[in-house]
Short mmCIF file of C-alpha atoms in Angstrom, two decimals:
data_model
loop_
_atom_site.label_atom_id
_atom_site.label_comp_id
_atom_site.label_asym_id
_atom_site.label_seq_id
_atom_site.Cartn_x
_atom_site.Cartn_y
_atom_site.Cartn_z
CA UNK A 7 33.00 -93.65 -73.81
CA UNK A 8 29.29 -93.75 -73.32
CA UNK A 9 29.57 -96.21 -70.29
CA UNK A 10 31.31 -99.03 -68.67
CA UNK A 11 30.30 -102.79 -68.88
CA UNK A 12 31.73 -105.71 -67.52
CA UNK A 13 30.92 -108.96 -69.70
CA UNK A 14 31.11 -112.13 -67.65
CA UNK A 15 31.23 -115.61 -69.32
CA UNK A 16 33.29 -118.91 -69.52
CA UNK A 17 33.06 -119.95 -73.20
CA UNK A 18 36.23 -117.09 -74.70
CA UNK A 19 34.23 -117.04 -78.26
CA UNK A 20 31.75 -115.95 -76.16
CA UNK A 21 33.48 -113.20 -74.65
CA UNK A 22 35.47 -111.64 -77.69
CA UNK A 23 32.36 -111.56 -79.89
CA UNK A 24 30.51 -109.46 -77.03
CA UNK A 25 33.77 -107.45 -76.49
CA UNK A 26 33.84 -106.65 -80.43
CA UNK A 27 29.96 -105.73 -80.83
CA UNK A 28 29.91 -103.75 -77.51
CA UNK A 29 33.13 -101.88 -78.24
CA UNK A 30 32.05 -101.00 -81.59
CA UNK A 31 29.19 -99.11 -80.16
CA UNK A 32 31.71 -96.60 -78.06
CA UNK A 33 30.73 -98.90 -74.52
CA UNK A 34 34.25 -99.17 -72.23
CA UNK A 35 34.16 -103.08 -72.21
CA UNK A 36 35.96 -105.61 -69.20
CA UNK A 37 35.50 -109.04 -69.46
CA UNK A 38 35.81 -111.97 -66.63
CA UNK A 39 36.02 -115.46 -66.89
CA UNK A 40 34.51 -116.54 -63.63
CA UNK A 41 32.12 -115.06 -61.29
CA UNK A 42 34.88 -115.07 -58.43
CA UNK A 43 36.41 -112.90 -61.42
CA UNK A 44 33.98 -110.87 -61.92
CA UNK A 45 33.19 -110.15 -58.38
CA UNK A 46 36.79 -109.08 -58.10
CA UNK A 47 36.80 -106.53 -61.39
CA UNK A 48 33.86 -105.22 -60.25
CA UNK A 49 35.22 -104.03 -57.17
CA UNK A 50 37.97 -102.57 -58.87
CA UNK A 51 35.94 -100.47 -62.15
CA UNK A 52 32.75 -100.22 -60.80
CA UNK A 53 30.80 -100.91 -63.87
CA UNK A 54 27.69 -99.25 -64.60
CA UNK A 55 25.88 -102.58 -66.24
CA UNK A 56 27.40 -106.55 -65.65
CA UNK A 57 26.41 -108.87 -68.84
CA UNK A 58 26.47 -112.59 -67.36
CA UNK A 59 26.85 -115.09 -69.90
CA UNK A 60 25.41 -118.58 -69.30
CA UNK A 61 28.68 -120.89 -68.85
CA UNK A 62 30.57 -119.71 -65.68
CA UNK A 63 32.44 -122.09 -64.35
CA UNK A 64 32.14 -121.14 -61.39
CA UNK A 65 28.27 -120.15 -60.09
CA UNK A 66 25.64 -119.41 -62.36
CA UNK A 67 23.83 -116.32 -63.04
CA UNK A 68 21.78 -116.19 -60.37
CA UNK A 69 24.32 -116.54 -57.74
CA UNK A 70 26.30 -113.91 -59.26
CA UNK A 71 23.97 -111.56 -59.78
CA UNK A 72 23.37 -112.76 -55.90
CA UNK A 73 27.28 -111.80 -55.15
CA UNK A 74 26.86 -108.57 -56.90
CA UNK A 75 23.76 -107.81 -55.19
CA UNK A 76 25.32 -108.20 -51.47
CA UNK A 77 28.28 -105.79 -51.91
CA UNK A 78 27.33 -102.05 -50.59
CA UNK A 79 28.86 -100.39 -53.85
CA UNK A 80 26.43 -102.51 -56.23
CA UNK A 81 23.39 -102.87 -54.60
CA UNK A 82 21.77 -100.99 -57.63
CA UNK A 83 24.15 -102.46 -60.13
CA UNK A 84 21.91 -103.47 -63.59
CA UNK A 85 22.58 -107.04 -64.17
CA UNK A 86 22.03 -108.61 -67.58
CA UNK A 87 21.59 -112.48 -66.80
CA UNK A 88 21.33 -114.69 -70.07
CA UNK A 89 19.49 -117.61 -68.39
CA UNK A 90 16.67 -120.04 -70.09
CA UNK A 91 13.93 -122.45 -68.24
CA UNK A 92 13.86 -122.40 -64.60
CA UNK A 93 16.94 -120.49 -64.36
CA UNK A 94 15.40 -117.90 -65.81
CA UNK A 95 12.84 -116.85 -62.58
CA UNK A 96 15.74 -117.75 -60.62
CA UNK A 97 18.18 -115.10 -61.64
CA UNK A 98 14.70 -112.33 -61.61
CA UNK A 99 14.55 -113.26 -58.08
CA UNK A 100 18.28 -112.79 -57.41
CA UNK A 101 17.89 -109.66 -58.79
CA UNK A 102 18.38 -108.96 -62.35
CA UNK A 103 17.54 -106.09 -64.01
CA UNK A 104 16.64 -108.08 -67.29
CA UNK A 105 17.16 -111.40 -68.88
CA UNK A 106 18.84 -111.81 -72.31
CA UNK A 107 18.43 -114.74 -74.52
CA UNK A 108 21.54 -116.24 -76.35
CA UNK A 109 19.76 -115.88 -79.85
CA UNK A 110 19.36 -112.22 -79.22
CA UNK A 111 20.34 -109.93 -81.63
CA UNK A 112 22.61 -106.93 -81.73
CA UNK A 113 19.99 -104.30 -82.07
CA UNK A 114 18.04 -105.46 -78.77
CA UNK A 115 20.53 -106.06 -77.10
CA UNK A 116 22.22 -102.81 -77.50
CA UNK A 117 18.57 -101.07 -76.88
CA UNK A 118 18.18 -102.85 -74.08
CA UNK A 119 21.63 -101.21 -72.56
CA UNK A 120 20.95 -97.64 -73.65
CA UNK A 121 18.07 -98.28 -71.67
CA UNK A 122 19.45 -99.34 -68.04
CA UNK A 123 22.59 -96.43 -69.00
CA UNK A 124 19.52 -93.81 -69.02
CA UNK A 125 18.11 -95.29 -66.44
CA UNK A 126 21.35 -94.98 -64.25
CA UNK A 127 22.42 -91.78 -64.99
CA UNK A 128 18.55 -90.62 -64.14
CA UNK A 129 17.77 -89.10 -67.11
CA UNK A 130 17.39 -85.70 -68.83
CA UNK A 131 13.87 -84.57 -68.32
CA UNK A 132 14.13 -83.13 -64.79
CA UNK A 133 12.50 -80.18 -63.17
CA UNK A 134 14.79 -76.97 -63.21
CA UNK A 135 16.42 -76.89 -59.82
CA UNK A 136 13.74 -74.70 -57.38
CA UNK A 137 10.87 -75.24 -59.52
CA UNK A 138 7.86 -77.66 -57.97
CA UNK A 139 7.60 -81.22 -59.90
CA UNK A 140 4.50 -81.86 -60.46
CA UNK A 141 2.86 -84.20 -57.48
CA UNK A 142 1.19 -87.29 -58.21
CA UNK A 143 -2.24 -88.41 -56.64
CA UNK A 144 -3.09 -91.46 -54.67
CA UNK A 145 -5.35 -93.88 -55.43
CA UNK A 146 -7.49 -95.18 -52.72
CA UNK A 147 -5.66 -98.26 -53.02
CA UNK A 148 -2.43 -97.35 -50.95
CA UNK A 149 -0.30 -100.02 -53.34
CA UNK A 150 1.30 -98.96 -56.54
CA UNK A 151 -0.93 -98.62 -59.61
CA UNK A 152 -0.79 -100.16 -62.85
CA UNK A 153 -2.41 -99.49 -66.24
CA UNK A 154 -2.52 -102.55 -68.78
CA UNK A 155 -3.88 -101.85 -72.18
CA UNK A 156 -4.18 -104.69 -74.69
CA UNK A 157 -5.67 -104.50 -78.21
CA UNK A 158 -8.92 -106.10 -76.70
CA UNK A 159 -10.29 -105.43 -73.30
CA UNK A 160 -10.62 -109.52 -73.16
CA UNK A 161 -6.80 -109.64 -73.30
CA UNK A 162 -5.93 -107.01 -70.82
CA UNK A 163 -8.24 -108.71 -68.14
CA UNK A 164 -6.94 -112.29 -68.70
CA UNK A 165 -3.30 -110.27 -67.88
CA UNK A 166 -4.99 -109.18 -65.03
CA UNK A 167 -6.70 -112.13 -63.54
CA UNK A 168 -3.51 -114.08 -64.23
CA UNK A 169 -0.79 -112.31 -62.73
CA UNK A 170 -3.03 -110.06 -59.91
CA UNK A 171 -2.27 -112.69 -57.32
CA UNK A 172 1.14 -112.71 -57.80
CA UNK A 173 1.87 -109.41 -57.53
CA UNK A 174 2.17 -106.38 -54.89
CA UNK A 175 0.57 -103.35 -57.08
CA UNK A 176 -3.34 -102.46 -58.10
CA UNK A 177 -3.85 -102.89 -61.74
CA UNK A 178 -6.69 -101.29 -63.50
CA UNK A 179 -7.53 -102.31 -67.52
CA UNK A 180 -8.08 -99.36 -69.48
CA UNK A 181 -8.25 -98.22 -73.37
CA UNK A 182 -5.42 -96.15 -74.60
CA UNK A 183 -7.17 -93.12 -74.41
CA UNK A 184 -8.49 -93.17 -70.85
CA UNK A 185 -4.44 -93.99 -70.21
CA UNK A 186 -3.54 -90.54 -71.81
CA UNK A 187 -6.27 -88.46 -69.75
CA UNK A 188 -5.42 -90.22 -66.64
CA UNK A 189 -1.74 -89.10 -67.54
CA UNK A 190 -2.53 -85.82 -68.06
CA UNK A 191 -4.13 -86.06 -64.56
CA UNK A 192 -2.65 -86.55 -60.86
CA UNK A 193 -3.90 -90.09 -61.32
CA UNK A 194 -0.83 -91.20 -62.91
CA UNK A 195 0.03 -94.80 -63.07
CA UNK A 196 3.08 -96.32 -61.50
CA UNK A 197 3.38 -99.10 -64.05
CA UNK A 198 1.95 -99.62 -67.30
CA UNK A 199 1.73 -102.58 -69.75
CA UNK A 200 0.70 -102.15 -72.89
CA UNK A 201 0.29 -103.95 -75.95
CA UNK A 202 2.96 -103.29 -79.19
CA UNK A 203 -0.32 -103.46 -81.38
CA UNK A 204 -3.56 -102.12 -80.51
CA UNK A 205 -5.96 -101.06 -83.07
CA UNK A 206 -3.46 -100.42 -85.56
CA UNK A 207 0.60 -101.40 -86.06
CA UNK A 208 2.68 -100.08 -83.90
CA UNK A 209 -0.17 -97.44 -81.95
CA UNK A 210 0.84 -99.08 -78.78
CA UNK A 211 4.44 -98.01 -79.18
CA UNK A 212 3.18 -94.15 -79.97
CA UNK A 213 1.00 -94.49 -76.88
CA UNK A 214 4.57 -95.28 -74.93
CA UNK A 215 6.04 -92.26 -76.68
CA UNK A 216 3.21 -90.10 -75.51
CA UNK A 217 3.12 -91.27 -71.88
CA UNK A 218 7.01 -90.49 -71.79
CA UNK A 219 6.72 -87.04 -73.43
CA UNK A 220 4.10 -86.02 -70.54
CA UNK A 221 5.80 -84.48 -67.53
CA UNK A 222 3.37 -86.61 -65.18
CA UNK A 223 3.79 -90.11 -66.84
CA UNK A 224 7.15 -89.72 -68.01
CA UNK A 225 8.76 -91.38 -64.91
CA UNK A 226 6.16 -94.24 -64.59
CA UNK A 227 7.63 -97.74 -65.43
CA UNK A 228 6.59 -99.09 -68.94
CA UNK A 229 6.34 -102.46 -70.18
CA UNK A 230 5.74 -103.59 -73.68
CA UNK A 231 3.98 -107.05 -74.95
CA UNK A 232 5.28 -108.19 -78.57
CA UNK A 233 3.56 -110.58 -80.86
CA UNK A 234 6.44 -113.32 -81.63
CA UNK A 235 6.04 -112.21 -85.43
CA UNK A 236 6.88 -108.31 -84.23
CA UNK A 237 10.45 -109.18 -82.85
CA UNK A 238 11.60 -106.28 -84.72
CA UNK A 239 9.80 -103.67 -82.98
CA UNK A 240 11.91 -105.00 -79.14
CA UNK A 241 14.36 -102.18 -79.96
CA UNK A 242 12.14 -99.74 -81.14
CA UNK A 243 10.64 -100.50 -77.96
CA UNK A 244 13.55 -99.98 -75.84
CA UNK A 245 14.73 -96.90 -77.55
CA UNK A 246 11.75 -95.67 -77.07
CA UNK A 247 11.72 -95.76 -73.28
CA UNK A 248 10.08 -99.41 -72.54
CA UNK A 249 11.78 -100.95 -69.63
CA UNK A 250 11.01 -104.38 -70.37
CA UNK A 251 9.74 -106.27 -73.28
CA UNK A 252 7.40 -109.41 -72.68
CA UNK A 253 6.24 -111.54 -75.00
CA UNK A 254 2.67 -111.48 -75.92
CA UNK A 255 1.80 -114.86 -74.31
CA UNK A 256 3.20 -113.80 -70.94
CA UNK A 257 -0.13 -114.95 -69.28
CA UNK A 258 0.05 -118.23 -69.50
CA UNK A 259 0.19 -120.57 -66.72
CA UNK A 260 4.36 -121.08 -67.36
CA UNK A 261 5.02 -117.78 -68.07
CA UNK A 262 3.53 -116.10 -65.65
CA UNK A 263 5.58 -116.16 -62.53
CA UNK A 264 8.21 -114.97 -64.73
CA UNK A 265 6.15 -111.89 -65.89
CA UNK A 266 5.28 -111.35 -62.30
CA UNK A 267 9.02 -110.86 -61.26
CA UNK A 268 10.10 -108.75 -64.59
CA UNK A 269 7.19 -106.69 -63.91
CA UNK A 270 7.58 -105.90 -59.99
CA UNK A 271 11.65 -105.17 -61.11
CA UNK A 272 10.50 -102.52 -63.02
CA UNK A 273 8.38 -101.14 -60.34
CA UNK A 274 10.92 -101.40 -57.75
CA UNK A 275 13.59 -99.73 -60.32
CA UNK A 276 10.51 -97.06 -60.91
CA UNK A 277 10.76 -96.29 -57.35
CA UNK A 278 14.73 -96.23 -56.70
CA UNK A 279 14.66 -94.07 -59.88
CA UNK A 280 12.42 -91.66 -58.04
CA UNK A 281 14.23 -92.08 -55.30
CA UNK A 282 17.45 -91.00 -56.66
CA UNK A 283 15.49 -88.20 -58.16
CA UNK A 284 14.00 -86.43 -55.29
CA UNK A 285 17.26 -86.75 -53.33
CA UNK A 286 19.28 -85.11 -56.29
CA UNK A 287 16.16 -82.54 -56.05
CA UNK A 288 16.26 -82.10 -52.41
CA UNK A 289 20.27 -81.41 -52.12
CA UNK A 290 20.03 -78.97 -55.15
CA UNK A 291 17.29 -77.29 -53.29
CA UNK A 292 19.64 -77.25 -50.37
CA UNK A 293 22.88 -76.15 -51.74
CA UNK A 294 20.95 -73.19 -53.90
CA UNK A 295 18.65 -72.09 -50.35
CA UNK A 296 19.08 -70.50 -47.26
CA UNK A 297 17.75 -72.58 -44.41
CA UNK A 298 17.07 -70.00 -42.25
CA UNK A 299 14.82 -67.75 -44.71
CA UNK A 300 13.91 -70.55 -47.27
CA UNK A 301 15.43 -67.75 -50.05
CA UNK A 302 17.77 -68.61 -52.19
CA UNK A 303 21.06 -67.68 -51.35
CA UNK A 304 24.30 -66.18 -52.80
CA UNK A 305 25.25 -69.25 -55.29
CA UNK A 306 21.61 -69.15 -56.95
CA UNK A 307 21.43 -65.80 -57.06
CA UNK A 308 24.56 -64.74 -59.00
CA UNK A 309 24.07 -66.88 -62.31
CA UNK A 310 20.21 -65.64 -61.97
CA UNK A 311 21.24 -62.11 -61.57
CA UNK A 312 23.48 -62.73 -64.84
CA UNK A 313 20.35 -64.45 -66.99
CA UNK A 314 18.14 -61.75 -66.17
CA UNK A 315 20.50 -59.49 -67.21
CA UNK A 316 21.22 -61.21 -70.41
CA UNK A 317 17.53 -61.34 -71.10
CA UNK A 318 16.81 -57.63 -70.49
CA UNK A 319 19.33 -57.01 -72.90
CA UNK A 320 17.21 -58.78 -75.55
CA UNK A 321 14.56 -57.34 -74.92
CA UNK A 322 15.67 -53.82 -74.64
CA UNK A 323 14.15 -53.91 -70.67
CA UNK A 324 14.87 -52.43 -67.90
CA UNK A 325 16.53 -54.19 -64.93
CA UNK A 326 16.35 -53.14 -61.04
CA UNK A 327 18.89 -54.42 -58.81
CA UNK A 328 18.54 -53.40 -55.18
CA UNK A 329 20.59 -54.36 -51.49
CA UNK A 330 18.73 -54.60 -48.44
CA UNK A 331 20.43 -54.28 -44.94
CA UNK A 332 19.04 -54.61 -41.73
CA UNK A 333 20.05 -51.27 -39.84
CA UNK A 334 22.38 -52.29 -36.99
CA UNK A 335 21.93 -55.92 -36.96
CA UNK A 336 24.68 -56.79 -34.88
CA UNK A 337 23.06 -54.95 -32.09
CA UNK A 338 20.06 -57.34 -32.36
CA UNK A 339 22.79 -60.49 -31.81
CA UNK A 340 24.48 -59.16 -28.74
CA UNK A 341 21.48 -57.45 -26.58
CA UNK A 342 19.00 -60.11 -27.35
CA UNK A 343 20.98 -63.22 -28.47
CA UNK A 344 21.15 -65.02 -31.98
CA UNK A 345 17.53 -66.67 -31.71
CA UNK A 346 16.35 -63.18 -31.59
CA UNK A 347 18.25 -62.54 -34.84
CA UNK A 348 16.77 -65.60 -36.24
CA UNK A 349 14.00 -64.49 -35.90
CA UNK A 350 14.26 -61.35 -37.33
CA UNK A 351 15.98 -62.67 -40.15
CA UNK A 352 12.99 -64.77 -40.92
CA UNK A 353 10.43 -62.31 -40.42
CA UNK A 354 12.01 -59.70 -42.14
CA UNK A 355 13.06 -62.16 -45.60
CA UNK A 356 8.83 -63.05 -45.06
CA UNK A 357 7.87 -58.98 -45.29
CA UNK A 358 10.11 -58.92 -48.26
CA UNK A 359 8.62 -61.75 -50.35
CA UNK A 360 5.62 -60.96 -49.80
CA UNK A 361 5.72 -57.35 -51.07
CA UNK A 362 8.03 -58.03 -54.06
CA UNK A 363 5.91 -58.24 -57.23
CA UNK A 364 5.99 -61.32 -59.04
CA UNK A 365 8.48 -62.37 -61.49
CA UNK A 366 11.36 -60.80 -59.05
CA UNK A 367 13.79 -62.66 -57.63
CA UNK A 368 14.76 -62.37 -53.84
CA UNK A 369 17.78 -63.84 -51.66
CA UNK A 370 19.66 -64.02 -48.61
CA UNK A 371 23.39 -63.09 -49.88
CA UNK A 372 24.94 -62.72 -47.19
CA UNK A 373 24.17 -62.26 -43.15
CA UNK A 374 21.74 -59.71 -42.53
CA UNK A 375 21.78 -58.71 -46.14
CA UNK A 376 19.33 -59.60 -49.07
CA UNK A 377 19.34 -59.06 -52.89
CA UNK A 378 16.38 -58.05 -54.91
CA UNK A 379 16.16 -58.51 -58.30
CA UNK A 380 13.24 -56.95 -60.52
CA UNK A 381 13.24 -57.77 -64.47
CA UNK A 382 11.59 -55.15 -66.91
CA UNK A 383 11.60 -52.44 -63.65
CA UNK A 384 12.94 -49.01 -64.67
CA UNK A 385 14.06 -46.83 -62.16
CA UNK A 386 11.07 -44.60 -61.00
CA UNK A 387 9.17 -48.16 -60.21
CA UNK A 388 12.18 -49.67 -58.83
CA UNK A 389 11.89 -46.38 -55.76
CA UNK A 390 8.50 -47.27 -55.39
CA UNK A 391 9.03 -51.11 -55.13
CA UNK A 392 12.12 -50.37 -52.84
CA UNK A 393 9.97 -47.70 -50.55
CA UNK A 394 7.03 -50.42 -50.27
CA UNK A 395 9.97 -52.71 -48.84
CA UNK A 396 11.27 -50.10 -46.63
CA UNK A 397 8.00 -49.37 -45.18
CA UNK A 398 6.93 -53.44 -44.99
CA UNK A 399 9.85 -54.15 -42.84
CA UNK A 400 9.08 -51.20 -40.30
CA UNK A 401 5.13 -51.79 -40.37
CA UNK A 402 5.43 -53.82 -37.27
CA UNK A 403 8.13 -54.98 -34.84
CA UNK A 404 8.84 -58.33 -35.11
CA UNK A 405 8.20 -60.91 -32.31
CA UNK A 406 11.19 -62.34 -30.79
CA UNK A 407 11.22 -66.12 -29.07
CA UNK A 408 10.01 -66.76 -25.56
CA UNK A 409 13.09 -65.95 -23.12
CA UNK A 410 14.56 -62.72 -24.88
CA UNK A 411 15.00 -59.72 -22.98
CA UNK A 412 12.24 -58.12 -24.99
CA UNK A 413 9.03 -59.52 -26.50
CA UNK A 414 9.49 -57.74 -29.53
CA UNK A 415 11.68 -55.42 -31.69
CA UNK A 416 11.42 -52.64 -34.55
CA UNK A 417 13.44 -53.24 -37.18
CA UNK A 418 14.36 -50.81 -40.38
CA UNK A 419 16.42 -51.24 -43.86
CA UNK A 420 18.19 -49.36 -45.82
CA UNK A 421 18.47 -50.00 -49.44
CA UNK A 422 20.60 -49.85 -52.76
CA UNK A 423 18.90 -49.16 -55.89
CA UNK A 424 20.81 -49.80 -59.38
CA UNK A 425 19.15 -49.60 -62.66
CA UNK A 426 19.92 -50.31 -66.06
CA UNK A 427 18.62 -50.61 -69.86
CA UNK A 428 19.51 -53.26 -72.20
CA UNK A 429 19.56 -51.46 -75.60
CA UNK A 430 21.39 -51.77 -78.86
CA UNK A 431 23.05 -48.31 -78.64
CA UNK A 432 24.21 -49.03 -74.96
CA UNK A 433 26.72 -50.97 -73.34
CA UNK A 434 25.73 -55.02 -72.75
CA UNK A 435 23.85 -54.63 -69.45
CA UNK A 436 26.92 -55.49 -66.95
CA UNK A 437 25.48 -57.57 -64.11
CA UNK A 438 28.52 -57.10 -61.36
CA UNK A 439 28.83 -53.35 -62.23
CA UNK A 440 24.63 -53.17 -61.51
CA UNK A 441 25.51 -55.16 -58.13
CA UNK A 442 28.85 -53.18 -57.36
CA UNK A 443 26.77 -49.84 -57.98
CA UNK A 444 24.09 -50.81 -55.43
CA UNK A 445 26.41 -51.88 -52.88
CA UNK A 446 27.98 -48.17 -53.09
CA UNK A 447 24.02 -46.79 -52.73
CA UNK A 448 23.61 -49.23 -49.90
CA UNK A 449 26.79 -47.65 -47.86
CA UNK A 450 25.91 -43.89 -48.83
CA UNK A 451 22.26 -44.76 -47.35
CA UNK A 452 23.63 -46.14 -44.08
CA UNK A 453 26.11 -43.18 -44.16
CA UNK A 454 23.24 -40.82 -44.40
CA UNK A 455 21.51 -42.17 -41.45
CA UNK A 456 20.07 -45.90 -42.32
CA UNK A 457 16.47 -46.53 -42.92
CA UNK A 458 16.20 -44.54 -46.13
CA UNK A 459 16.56 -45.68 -49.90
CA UNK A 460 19.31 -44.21 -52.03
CA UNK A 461 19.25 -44.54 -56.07
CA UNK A 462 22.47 -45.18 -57.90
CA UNK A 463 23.12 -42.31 -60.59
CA UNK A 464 21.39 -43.61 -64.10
CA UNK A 465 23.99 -44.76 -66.72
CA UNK A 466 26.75 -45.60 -64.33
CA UNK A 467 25.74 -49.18 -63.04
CA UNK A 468 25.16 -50.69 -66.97
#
């Protein structure tokens, strides 16, 4: 199923027909009579999107999307409220995610919920766990910052000077063009609100598809403005990664506090969104790094180890895998205390970095052992990389915290070296028998005396 929904209305026609379409489109569908109902259902599946119809007997919209709103497990619930007139601003204040009309068709109304289900599953387009996002720039206006672009400067101002008042972001008027530089800059917008038409049919829609193809705009909030005789294009629209859809009058003096609300909802779901986002980010970063070093550790480091290995065998390069010990370690713990082996820990996993060429990848697997991995690194370089380790990490002694016996301490390594080809007349480059091989270097190199480098013998770790 590509989602759960629970359908709330009174009126059972009502009900069945939404059942029927919704079901027909693979959605898991629950309906409710009543908002006390609903309320309890909701508790029970934990939908990812309510539809509230407009004949509860009950409470209206409003108050149930109100209801909804005040239980812990649905605070970020998407509620669909079909409301009309004044009831309409009242359920965007109680917190709907959009408002459906009863005369809207299947299409829309299906775009509209493939929207809010990509919205709460957070998407597809995310950095690769440990890799930077790209960091947007401030304006000097601390608010959020929103872009309108109309198919006349004219219209995009009288947006402006009608809704700036009555809302809580900074909104500059720009041509589409200036919008796509500024996107391809760290002056991304947080909202933008553009026009379906702008110099020709449909270019405002291909501007939408641009700003969500670019990896700095593609989270921003976008809003498009249909001409009533362009009702077609509202799923387009939404398919296409539009939030919201307002009509093309939304200016007006009775329309306006309305288009202030749908357009600060999208702003505020822009920002849980990236919320969400850099929390996922941050506890991926956690659960792949060592907190101590900052490396990554053990559970990053095997799959990695296995890519690289996979992709020297396609390219017929060689791979260096090498173990790194710190020579009697446990020493360092029980003369001078486990902040002094922080510390060395730290400093030491801070040599290594910085001495390991670029493109290799480095971790803390395990205690006072690291894992070096060096792509396209045959085995004569992989001795000299591993020496320039060996002698980085014995340079200097490392500075121990205040209150240690000593102020500081030499430390040495010793270090496993495997190496392997990928090559169509040899074995599939093996990436536990390259690992298993360099631990048994590792242990002859402590057994010949620690702080020395031992090679594995060619052929055997592959």
């Amino acid at each position: 199923m590509a989602g759960r929904i629970l359908v709330v209305d009174g009126v059972p026609t009502n009900r069945i027909t939404m059942k029927v379409r919704l079901s027909s489109a693979c959605y898991e569908v629950t309906t409710a009579t009543s908002g006390a109902e609903a309320l309890r259902i909701a508790r029970l599946i934990h939908p990812q999107i309510v539809l509230v119809g407009a004949s509860l007997p009950d409470m209206d919209g409003a108050a149930l999307c109100s209801a909804l709103r005040g239980q812990p497990w649905a605070a970020d619930l998407p509620v669909l409220v079909q409301a009309s007139g004044t009831d309409r601003v009242a359920a965007l204040r109680a917190g709907a995610a959009a408002l459906i009309d009863a005369c809207s068709d299947e299409l829309t109304l299906l775009a509209r919920i493939r929207g809010l289900m990509r919205h709460e599953y957070g998407g597809l387009d995310h950095p690769a766990p440990g890799m930077a996002e790209a960091a947007a720039g401030f304006a000097a206006d601390d608010r959020p910052r929103a872009i309108f672009v109309a198919d006349r400067t004219a219209t995009a101002l009288g947006w402006r000077h009608a809704l700036r008042d009555r809302v809580d972001f900074a909104i500059a008027v720009h041509e589409p063009e200036h919008a796509l530089a500024e996107a391809a800059s760290s002056r991304v917008a947080d909202l933008y609100l553009i026009a379906a038409d702008i110099q020709q049919p449909g270019d405002g829609l291909r501007l939408l598809s641009e700003l969500r193809s670019r990896p700095r705009s593609r989270e921003a909030a976008v809003v498009v403005a249909l001409r009533p005789e362009r009702a077609e294009m509202m799923p387009v629209a939404l398919d296409l990664g539009a939030g919201d859809v307002l009509p093309w009058d939304l200016a007006r003096p009775d329309a306006a506090p309305e288009t202030a609300m749908r357009l600060q909802a999208q702003l505020a779901r822009k920002h849980e969104a990236d919320r969400r986002r850099h929390e996922t980010q941050r506890n991926m970063r956690w659960a792949m790094t060592d907190p101590l070093t900052g490396l990554h550790n053990r559970r990053f480091a095997l799959p990695r180890l296995g890519e690289l290995a996979a992709e020297m065998q396609e390219r017929q390069g060689d791979l260096a895998v090498m173990l790194l010990d710190l020579d009697r370690f446990k020493q360092v713990n029980d003369v001078h205390g486990h902040p002094a082996g922080d510390a060395v820990l730290a400093e030491i996993a801070a040599r290594l970095a910085a001495t390991l060429p670029e493109g290799a990848l480095l971790a803390r697997f395990g205690g006072e052992e690291f894992l070096a991995v060096l792509p396209d690194c045959p085995a004569r370089d992989a001795r000299r990389v591993a020496e320039d380790l060996r002698r980085a990490v014995m340079a200097a002694p490392v500075a121990l915290p205040q209150g240690c016996q000593n102020a500081e301490l030499g430390v040495t390594i010793s270090v496993g070296v495997a190496t392997g080809q990928g090559a169509p007349h040899l074995l599939p480059l093996d990436p536990e028998a390259l690992l298993a091989s360099a631990d048994r270097a590792l242990l002859n190199a402590k057994s010949a005396g620690r702080n020395r480098i031992v090679m594995a013998a060619p052929g055997i770790a592959a």
